[in-house]
XYZ file of C-alpha atoms in Angstrom:
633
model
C 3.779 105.107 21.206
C 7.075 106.248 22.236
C 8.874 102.606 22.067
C 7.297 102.131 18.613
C 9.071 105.686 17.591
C 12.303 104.663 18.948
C 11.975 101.125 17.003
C 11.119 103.036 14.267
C 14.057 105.464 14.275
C 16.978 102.625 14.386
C 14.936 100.667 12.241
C 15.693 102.908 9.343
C 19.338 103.294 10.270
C 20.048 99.620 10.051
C 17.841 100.057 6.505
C 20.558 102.569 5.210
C 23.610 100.215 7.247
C 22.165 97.397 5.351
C 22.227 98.808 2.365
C 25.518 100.515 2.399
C 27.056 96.547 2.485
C 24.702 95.559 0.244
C 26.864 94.079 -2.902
C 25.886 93.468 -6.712
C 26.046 89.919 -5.842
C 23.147 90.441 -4.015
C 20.244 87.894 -5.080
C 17.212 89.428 -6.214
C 13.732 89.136 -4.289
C 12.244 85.132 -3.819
C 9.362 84.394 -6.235
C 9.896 86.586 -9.007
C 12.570 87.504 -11.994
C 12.062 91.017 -11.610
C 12.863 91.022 -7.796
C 9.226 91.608 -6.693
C 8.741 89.422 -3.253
C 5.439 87.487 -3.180
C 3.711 88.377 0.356
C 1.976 85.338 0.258
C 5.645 83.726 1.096
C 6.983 85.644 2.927
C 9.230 84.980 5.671
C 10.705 86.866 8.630
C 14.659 87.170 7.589
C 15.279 90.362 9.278
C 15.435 90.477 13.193
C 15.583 94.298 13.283
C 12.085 94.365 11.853
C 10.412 92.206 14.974
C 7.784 93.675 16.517
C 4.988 96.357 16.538
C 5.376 99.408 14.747
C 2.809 102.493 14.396
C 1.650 103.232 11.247
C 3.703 106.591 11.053
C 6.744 104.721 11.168
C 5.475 102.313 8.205
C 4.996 105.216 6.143
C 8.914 106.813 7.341
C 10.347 103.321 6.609
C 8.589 103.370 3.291
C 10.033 106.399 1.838
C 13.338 106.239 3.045
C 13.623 102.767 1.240
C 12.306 104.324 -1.764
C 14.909 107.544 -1.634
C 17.621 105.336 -1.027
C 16.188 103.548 -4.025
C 16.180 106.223 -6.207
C 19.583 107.732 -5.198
C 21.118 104.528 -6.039
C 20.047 104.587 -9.569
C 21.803 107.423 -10.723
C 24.567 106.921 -13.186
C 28.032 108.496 -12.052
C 28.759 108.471 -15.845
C 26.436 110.375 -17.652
C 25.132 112.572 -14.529
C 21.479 111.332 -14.774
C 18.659 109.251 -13.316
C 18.096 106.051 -15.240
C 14.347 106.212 -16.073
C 12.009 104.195 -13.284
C 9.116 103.085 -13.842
C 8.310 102.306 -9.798
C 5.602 103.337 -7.515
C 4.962 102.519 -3.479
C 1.508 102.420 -2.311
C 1.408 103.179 0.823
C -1.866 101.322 2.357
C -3.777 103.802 4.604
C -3.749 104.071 7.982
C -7.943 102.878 8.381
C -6.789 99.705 5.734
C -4.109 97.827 7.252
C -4.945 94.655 5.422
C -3.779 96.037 2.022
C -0.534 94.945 0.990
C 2.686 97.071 0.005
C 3.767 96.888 -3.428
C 6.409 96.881 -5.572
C 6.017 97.728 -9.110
C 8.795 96.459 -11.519
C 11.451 97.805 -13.079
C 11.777 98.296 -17.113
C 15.552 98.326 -16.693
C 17.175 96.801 -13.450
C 20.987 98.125 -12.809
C 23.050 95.538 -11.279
C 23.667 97.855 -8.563
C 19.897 97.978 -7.204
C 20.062 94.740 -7.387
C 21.239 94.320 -3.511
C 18.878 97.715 -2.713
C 15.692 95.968 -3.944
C 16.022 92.776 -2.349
C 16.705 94.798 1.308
C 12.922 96.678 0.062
C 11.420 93.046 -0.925
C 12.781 91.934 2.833
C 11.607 94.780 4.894
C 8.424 95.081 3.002
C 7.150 91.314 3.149
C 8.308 91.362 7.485
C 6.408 94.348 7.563
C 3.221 93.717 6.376
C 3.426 90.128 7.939
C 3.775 91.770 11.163
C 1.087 94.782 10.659
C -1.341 92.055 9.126
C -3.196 90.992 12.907
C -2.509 94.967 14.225
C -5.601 95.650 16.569
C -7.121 91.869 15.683
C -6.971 92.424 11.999
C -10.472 92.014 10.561
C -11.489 89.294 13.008
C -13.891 89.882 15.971
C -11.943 87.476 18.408
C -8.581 85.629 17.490
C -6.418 86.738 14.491
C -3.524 84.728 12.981
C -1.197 84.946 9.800
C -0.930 81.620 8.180
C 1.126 81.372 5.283
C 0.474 85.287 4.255
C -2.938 84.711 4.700
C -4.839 85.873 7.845
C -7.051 83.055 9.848
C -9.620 84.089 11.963
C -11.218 82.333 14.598
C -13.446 82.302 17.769
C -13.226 81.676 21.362
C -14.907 78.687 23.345
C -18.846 78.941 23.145
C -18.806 80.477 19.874
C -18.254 79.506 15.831
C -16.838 80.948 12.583
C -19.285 82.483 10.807
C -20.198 82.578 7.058
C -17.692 85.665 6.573
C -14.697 84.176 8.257
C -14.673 86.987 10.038
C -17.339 87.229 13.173
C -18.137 84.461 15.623
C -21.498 83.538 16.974
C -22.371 81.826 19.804
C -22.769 77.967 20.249
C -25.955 77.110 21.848
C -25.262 73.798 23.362
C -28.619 73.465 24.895
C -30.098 72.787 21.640
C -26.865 70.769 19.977
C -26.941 68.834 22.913
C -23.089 69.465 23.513
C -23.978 70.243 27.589
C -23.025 68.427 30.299
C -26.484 68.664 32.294
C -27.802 65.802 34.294
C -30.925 64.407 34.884
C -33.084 66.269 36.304
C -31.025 69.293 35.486
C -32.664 71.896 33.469
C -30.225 73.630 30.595
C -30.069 77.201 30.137
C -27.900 78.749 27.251
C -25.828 82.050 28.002
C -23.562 84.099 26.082
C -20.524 81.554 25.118
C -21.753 78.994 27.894
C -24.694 77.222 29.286
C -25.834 76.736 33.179
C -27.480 73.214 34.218
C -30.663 74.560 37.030
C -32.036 71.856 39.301
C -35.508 71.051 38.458
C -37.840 71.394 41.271
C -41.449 69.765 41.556
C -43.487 70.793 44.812
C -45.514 68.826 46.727
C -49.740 68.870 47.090
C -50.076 72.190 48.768
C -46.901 73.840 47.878
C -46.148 75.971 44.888
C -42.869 76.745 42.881
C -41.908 80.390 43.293
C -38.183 82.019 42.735
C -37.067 78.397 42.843
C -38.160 77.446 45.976
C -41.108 75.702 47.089
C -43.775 78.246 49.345
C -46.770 77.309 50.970
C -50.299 77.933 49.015
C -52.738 80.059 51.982
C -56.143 78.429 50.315
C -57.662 80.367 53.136
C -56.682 83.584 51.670
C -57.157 82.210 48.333
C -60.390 81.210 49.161
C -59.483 77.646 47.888
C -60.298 75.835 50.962
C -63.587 73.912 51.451
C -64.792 74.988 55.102
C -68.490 75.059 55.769
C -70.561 78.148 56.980
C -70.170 77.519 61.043
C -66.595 76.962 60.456
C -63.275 78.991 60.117
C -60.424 78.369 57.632
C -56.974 78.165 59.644
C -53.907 78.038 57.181
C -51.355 75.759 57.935
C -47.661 74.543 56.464
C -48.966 72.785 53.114
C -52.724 72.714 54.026
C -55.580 73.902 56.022
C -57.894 72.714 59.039
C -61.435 74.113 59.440
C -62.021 75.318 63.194
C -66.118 75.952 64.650
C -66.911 79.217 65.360
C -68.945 77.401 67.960
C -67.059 75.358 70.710
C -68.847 72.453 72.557
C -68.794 71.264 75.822
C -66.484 67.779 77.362
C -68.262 64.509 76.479
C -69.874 66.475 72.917
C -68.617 66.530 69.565
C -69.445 68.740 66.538
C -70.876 67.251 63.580
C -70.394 68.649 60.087
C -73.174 71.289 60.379
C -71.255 72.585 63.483
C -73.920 71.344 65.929
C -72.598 69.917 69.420
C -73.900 65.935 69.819
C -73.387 63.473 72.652
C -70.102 61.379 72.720
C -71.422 58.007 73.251
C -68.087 56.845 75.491
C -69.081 52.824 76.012
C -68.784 52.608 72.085
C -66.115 54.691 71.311
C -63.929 53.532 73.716
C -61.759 50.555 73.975
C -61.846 50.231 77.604
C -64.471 52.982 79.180
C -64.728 50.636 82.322
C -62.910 48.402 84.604
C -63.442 43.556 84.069
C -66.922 43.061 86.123
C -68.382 46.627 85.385
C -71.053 47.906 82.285
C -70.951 50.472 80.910
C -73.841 53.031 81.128
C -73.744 56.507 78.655
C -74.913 59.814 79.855
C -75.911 62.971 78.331
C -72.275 63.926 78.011
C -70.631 61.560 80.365
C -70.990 57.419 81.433
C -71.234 55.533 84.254
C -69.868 52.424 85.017
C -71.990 49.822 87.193
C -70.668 46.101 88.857
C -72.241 43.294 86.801
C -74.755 41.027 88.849
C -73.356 37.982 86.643
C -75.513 35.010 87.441
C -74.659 31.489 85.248
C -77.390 28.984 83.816
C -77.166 25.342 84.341
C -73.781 23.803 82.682
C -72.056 27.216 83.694
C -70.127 28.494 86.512
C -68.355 32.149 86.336
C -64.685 32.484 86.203
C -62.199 33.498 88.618
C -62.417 37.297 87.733
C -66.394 36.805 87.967
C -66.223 38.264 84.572
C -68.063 35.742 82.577
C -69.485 32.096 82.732
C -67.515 29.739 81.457
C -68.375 25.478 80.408
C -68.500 22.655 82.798
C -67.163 19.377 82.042
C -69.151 17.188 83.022
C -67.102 14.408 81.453
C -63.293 15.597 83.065
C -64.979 16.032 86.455
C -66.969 12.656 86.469
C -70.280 14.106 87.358
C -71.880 12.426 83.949
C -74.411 9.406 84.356
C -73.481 7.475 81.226
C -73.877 3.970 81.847
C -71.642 0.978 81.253
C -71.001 0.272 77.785
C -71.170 4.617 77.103
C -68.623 6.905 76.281
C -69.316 10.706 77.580
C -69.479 13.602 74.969
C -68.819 16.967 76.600
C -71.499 19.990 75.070
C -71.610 23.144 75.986
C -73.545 23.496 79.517
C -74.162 19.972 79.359
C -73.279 16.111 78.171
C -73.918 13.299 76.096
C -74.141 9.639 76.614
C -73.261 7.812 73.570
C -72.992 4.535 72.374
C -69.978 2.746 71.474
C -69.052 2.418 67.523
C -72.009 -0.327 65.797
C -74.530 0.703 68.835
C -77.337 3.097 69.268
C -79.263 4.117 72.406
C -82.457 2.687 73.170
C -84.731 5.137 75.209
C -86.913 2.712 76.062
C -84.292 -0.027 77.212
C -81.741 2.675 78.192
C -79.292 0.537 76.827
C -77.126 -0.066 73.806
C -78.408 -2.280 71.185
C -76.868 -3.356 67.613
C -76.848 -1.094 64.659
C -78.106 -2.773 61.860
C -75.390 -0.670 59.169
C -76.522 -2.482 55.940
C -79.959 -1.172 56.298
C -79.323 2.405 57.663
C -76.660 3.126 54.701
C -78.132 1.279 52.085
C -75.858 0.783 48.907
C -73.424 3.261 50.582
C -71.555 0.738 52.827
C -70.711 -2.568 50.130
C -70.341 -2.119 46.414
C -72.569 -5.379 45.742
C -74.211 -7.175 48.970
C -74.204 -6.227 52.414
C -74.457 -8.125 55.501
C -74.944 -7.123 58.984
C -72.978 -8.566 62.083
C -73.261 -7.620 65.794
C -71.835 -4.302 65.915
C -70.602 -4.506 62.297
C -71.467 -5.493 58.802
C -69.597 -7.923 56.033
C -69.668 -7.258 52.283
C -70.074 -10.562 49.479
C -69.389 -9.829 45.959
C -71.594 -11.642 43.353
C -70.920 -13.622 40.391
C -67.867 -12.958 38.208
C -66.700 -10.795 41.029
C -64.398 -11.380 44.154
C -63.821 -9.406 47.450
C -60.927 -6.506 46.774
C -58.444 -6.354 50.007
C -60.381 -3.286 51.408
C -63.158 -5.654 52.197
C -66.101 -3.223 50.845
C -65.457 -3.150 46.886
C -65.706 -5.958 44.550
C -62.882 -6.594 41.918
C -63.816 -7.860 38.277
C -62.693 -11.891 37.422
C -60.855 -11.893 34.094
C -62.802 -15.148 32.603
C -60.626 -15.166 29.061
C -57.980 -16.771 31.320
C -59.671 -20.241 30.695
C -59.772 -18.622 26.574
C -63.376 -19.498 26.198
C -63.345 -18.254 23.057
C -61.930 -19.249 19.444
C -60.314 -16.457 18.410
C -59.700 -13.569 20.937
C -61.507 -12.630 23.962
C -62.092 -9.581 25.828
C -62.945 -9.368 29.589
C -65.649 -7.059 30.379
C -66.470 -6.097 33.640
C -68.429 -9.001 35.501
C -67.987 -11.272 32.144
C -66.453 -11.520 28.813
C -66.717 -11.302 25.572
C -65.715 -13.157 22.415
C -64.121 -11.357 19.125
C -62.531 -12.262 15.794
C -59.503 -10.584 13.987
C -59.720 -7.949 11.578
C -61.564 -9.404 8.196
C -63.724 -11.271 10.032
C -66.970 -11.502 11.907
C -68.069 -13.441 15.297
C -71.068 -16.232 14.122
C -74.211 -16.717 16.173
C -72.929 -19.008 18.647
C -70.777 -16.397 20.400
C -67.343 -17.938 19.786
C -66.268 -18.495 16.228
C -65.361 -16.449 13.072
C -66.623 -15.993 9.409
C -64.987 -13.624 6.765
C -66.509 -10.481 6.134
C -66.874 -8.649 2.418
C -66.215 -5.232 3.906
C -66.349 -3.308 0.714
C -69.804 -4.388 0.148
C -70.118 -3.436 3.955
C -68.851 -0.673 4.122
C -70.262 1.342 0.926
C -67.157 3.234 0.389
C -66.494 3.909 3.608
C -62.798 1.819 3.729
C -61.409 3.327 0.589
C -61.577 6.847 -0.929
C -61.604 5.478 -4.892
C -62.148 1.738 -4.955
C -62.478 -1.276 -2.682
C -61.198 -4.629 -3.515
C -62.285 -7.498 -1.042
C -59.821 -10.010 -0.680
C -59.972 -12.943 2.081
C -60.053 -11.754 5.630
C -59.586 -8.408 4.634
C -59.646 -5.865 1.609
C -57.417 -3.771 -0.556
C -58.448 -0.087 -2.023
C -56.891 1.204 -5.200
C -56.318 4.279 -6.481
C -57.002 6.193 -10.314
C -53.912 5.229 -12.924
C -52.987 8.662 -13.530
C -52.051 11.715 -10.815
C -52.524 9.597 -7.845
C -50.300 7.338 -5.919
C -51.243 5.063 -2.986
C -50.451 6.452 0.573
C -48.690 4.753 3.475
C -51.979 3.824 5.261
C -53.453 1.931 1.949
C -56.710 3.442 2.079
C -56.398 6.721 0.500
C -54.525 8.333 -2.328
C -51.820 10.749 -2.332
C -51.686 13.529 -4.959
C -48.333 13.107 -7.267
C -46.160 15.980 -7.235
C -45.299 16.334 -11.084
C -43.762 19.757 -10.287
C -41.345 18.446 -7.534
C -40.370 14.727 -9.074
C -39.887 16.435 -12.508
C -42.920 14.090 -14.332
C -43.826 17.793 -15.965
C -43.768 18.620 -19.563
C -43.168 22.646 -18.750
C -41.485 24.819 -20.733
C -38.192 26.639 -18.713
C -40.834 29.914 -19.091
C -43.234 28.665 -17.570
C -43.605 27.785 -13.994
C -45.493 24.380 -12.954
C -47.919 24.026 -10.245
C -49.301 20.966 -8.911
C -53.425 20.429 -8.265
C -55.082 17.488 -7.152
C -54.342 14.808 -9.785
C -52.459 17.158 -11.926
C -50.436 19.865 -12.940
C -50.954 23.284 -14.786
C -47.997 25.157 -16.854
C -48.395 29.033 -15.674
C -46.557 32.054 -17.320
C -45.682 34.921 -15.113
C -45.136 37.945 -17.340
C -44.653 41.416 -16.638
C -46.848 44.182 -19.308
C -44.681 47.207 -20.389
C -43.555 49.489 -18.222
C -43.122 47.194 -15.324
C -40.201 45.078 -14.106
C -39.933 42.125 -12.393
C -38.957 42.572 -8.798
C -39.685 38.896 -7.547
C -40.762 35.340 -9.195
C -44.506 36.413 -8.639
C -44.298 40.251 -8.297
C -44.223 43.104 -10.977
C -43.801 46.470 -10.053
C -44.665 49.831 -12.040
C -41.825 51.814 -13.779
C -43.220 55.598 -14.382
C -46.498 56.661 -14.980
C -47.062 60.080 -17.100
C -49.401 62.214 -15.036
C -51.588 61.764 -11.975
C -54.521 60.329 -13.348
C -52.325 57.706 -15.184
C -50.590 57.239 -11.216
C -54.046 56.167 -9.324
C -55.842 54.153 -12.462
C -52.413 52.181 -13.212
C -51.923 49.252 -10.792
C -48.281 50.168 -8.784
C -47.662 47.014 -8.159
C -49.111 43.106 -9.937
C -49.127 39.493 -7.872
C -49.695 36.142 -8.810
C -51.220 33.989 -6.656
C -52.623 30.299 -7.019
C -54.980 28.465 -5.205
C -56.339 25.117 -5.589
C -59.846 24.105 -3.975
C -62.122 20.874 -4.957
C -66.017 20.524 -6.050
C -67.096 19.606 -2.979
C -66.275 22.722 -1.204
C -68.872 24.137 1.100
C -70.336 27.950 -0.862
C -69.974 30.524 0.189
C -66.543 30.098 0.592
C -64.128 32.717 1.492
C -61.195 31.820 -0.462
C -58.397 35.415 -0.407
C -57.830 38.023 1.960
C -56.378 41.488 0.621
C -55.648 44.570 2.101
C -52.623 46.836 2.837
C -49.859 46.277 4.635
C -48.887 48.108 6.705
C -52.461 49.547 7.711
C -53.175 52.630 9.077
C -56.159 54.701 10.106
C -57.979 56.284 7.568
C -57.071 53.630 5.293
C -60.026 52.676 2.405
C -60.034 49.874 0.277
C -62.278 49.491 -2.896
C -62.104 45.527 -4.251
C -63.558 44.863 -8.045
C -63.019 41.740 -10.077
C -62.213 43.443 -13.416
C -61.491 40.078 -15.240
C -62.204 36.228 -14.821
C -65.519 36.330 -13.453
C -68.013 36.065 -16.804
C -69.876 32.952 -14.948
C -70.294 35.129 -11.690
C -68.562 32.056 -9.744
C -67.113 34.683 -7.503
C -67.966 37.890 -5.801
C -65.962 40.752 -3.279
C -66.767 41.869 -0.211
C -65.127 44.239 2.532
C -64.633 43.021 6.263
C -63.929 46.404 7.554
C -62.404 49.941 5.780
C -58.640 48.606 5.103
C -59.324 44.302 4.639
C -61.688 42.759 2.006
C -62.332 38.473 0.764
C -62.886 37.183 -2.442
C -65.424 34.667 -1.977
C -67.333 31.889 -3.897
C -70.836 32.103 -3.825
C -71.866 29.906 -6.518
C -71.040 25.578 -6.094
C -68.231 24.780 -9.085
C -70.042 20.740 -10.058
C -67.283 20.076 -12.567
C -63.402 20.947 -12.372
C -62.536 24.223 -13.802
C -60.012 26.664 -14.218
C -59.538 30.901 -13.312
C -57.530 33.609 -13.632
C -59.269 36.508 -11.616
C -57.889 40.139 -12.089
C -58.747 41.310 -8.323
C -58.199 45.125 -8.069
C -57.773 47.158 -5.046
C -57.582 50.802 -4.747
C -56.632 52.075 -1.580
C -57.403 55.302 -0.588
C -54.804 57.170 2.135
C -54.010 60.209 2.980
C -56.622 62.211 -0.013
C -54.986 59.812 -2.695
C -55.611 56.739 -4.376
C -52.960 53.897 -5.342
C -54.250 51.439 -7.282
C -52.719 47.481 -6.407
C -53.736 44.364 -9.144
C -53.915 40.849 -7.801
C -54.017 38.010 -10.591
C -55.504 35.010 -9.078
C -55.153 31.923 -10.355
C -58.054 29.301 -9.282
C -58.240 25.808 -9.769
C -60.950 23.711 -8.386
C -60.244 19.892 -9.317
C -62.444 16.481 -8.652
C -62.553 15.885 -4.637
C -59.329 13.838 -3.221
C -59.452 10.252 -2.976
């Protein structure tokens, strides 16, 4: 307070220096005629008015301007004051945003002029300066820009609605933080904090932030029987018998002490050569008296008995012409491949193979050799290089017949060319009327026989002959331009013709699409579900011979969602009761035929479905063109 005084005090002395040298010449205040100063440009010119003054000193600077002021209007001449109209409003000390003022002068002397422009100067610096005293209005940072003061907030917090106070940011919930994954955000006062997230494991519970041990025996969580006792450990439990049993017993679940039967539950409860005997809580272990049958002898450890071969050591009796077969504990004697054993000869005699595998050993004839067999093939057949199958003769290599000839397997078989049939001897041709034949069969409209073979023709009009020259092709008019269509109307081929459809759209819908209308506006809500939002064309073409009933057009929504309803009605088209509607679950429905169409005919069905979602109804209209023509040919 004391430095502010003493700025204070020489700050009015250079005010009285400065306007001692003040001259006429002296421009008047910037921004007005009259010499007022405009605070909102004001600009620092005077260095002796830097820096912060008390309020006191505001109000001394004030009035000395203004007594220096009114001392330099009087006139030397006359003795008196020149009338001044002037007043200083001094802002008070609780309001230091108010500005000083200035109010102008009826009659400006050309002597003030100098004076007033040092008052516009010192007036402007000083309420530039005093503008951001103590923060100014603002709750955190206060600024002068331009005359005008600024506020605004430190890091963590925003501007308010006021300008004026600051609030702060939380960045958990802008997602402005810096957290991790895994990392848990928590907002504070002009900050946030990222906390590890912790998950404990199966007998562990969070507490303070740190994982601690659950006691489920204090809890009482543990599942321990009556004869036992609950024993907490680090992240579970054990339960311990109140009753303890003796060496060689073991407690079952009821707590009762059984017998430990050792030769089972041991790997090894005895040394090689010994059994094991159990005991009422003990075993025994006794030398094994290990005696071997015939075939057998024990091992070196006298463990266990173990094969003799008869056959490695030479102690067989297989005769000459036998091979030995080692078995376990014993031997056989057989004989050699294409020979059995006779018991009664005890010798080898010849296996007669063709009449022990019957069918199994040739593919035609077999015939047995000593020790072996031979296969023959019969006729039309000869002897494949395996020497068991039989491979087929092709016979048409000698062309025993006129025409063509197939080989078959063990023979062949004579054939004639398309247009023609074999005679009764087997071998030549005669011509064959296959449209009478064939009783419509070869052609789908008409059959013309011709020499060796036929032609089929097709109606004069609609229909063109296809590329196979049996059945006819449906002529495009619509896409080779043979149509007699207006450019309003849209042509659309059928079988054997063409039809000339109009797609308009009724008032108050537009046409979004070649096929499509949708709804404008509709006046109130009943208007909204009984008024179709949106119309379609379709067309379909079907023939007379179509099997009934005949499901011929799928609606339903789309999207679908659940809870959707569908109601389908055929409002128009169906007078003959041709057709009929039927749902296939809540949001899909068919139009179907149920009644046979025996001559071609047109429709136009209006199909309407009103779907029903969310507790209202939109209502959709599908105009179906149907066309059933004459079955293709």
């Amino acid at each position: 307070m004391q430095h502010s005084t003493c700025v204070c005090c020489r700050t009015v002395a250079h005010i009285k220096q400065m306007a001692a040298s003040k001259t006429d010449s002296s421009p008047p205040c910037k921004g007005s005629s009259s010499g007022h100063q405009n605070v909102s440009s004001c600009k620092p010119q005077w260095s002796g008015m830097k820096g912060t003054f008390a309020m006191g000193c505001l109000v001394e600077v004030m009035l000395s301007l203004i007594h220096l002021c009114l001392s330099c209007l009087t006139d030397p001449d006359r003795g008196q004051v020149t009338r001044l109209e002037a007043e200083a409003t001094i802002p008070p000390v609780a309001s230091p945003s108010q500005p000083l003022r200035i109010v102008s002068l009826e009659e400006e002397q050309d002597k003030c002029k100098g004076m007033w422009e040092l008052i516009c100067v010192v007036n402007a610096n000083v309420f530039c300066n005093f503008l951001c005293i103590d923060n100014g209005p603002c709750k955190h940072i206060c600024n002068v820009v331009e005359g005008n003061v600024v506020c605004s907030c430190l890091s963590g917090y925003t501007i308010m609605a006021d300008g004026i106070s600051c609030e702060d940011i939380n960045e958990c919930v802008t997602d402005t933080h810096t957290c991790q994954r895994r990392e848990h955000c928590l907002n504070t006062v002009g900050s946030f904090k990222c906390l590890q997230e912790l998950s404990c494991q199966p007998g562990y519970e969070l507490k303070d932030g740190e994982c601690v041990d659950i006691d489920e025996c204090e809890r009482g969580t543990h599942s321990c029987k009556v004869n036992f006792v609950c024993q907490n450990t680090e992240g579970s439990f054990y339960c311990e018998s109140k009753q303890r049993c003796m060496d060689g017993f073991l407690q079952d679940p009821e707590g009762n002490c059984v017998d430990i039967n050792e030769c089972t539950s041991l790997p090894e409860p005895c040394k090689p050569g010994f059994n094991c005997i159990n005991t009422v809580g003990s075993y025994t272990c006794q030398r094994n008296m290990l005696t071997c049958s015939r075939g057998y002898h024990s091992n070196e450890d006298g463990t266990r008995c173990v094969d003799v071969d008869e056959c490695q050591t030479g102690v067989h009796r297989c005769g000459e012409g036998q091979v030995c077969h080692n078995l376990p504990g014993a031997y056989r004697c057989d004989c050699k491949m294409g020979y059995q054993y006779d018991a009664f000869s005890r010798s080898c005699i010849d296996i007669n193979e063709c009449w022990n595998y019957p069918g199994r050993l040739c593919q035609h004839t077999c015939e047995n050799t000593p020790g072996s067999y031979h296969c023959t093939c019969s006729s039309g057949f000869h002897l494949s290089y395996d020497g068991k199958h039989c491979e087929d003769v092709n016979e048409c290599d000698t062309s025993p017949c006129s025409q063509e000839c197939a080989n078959v397997y063990g023979s062949y078989q004579c054939y004639c060319r398309q247009g023609f049939q074999l005679a009764e001897d087997g071998h030549s041709c005669k011509d064959i009327d296959e449209c009478t034949q064939s009783a419509g069969i070869l052609c789908t409209f008409r059959c013309v026989n011709v020499p060796g073979s036929y032609q089929c023709a097709c109606p004069e009009q609609g229909y063109t002959m296809a590329a196979n020259g049996r059945t006819c092709r449906d002529i495009d008019e619509c896409a080779i331009g043979t149509h007699n269509c207006s450019a309003a109307e849209t042509c659309y081929n059928i079988q054997g013709s063409f039809r000339c459809l109009s797609f308009e759209c009724p008032s108050n819908y537009r046409k979004v699409s070649d096929m499509r209308c949708e709804r404008i506006s509709c006046f109130n809500y009943l208007d909204c579900q009984n008024t179709p939002v949106r119309i379609t064309y379709y067309q379909l073409n079907f023939q007379t011979n179509i099997v009934v009933p005949a499901h011929i057009f799928r609606i339903g929504p789309s999207p679908a969602y659940a809870g959707d309803n569908i109601i389908l009605t055929i409002i128009k088209g169906n007078e003959e009761n041709y057709f009929s509607t039927r749902r296939l679950n809540s949001y899909t429905g068919i139009v179907y035929l149920q009644r046979q169409v025996k001559e071609p005919k047109d429709f136009l069905l209006d199909v309407e479905m009103k779907l029903w979602r969310q507790g209202t109804y939109t209502t959709f209209l599908a105009k179906i063109y149907i066309f059933i023509t004459a079955h293709a040919y």
